[in-house]
Amino acid sequence: MKLHDYFAIIRSNLWMVVIIVAVSCTATTVYGHFKFQPDYEAHVMLMLRNNASDQQKQLTWDAISTNNKLITTYKEILTSPPILNEVVQRNPQWELTAAQVSKKLKVKSANQMQFISLSVKDKSYNRAASIANAVADVFQKNIVSIMKVDNVTFVYKANAQEQAKPITLPLALQVLLSFVISFLTGVTLIFGCHYFYGRMKKDQIERLLGVPLLAVTDTIRSKDYRQ
């Protein structure tokens, strides 16, 4: 088949693409206006500082600098149930469980760097910032008794009063994405139907054979022979 044959197939079934695109874009627009709530993300940065007041603490800092396992340990403690349970107990106004807070929480660190980045995603930026700050505060307070060293400090906290922008796509881009996906889906469906169930039309047959079509017979089935 040549390129114009593919376009002919699409053109003859264009109604299918139009319906799929119209339904998809309409549904995306309605959902975006009435149901969709954007996500916001708040960030807190912690640093493991060097407390060189005595030899033991200096050795501890040397271990931090040369061994990323301690960073991994801190990250596990930060998201552990004891820390998160204390956070939700201090903030009953959130009406969240420790498991729900854990799902909103993301902790990461860069290789060879003594920084821990804590981010929280929520439908409200104010609550996301409050959760991030509360988790970091509880972690900083409890790490002293857990690890027997006071070496965690804030680089910065999340500003709950900040006018943050949502991290999700704006409605216009969502509709555009819906249009592209639905259009490709429609075209794929057209070719799928043509490949598995397609029947050649008169103009397609004439174009393929290069001669006028004089007549078309119905499908002859085995029972027709008995008649």
mmCIF file of N, CA, C and O in Angstrom, residues 7 34 148 168 191 215:
data_model
loop_
_atom_site.group_PDB
_atom_site.id
_atom_site.type_symbol
_atom_site.label_atom_id
_atom_site.label_comp_id
_atom_site.label_asym_id
_atom_site.label_seq_id
_atom_site.Cartn_x
_atom_site.Cartn_y
_atom_site.Cartn_z
ATOM 1 N N PHE A 7 -3.868 7.294 3.852
ATOM 2 C CA PHE A 7 -4.684 8.488 4.083
ATOM 3 C C PHE A 7 -6.130 8.253 3.670
ATOM 4 O O PHE A 7 -7.061 8.769 4.297
ATOM 5 N N PHE A 34 -14.209 20.455 37.290
ATOM 6 C CA PHE A 34 -15.079 20.144 38.428
ATOM 7 C C PHE A 34 -14.494 19.143 39.419
ATOM 8 O O PHE A 34 -14.876 19.154 40.594
ATOM 9 N N LYS A 148 22.914 8.954 69.188
ATOM 10 C CA LYS A 148 23.850 9.476 70.182
ATOM 11 C C LYS A 148 24.777 10.546 69.611
ATOM 12 O O LYS A 148 25.945 10.663 69.995
ATOM 13 N N THR A 168 1.470 19.693 38.906
ATOM 14 C CA THR A 168 0.736 18.965 37.874
ATOM 15 C C THR A 168 0.558 19.844 36.637
ATOM 16 O O THR A 168 0.651 21.076 36.701
ATOM 17 N N PHE A 191 -6.828 1.408 11.698
ATOM 18 C CA PHE A 191 -5.984 0.451 10.993
ATOM 19 C C PHE A 191 -6.148 -0.971 11.541
ATOM 20 O O PHE A 191 -6.034 -1.943 10.801
ATOM 21 N N ALA A 215 -19.312 -4.931 -11.354
ATOM 22 C CA ALA A 215 -20.298 -5.546 -10.462
ATOM 23 C C ALA A 215 -19.613 -6.084 -9.224
ATOM 24 O O ALA A 215 -18.408 -6.365 -9.230
#
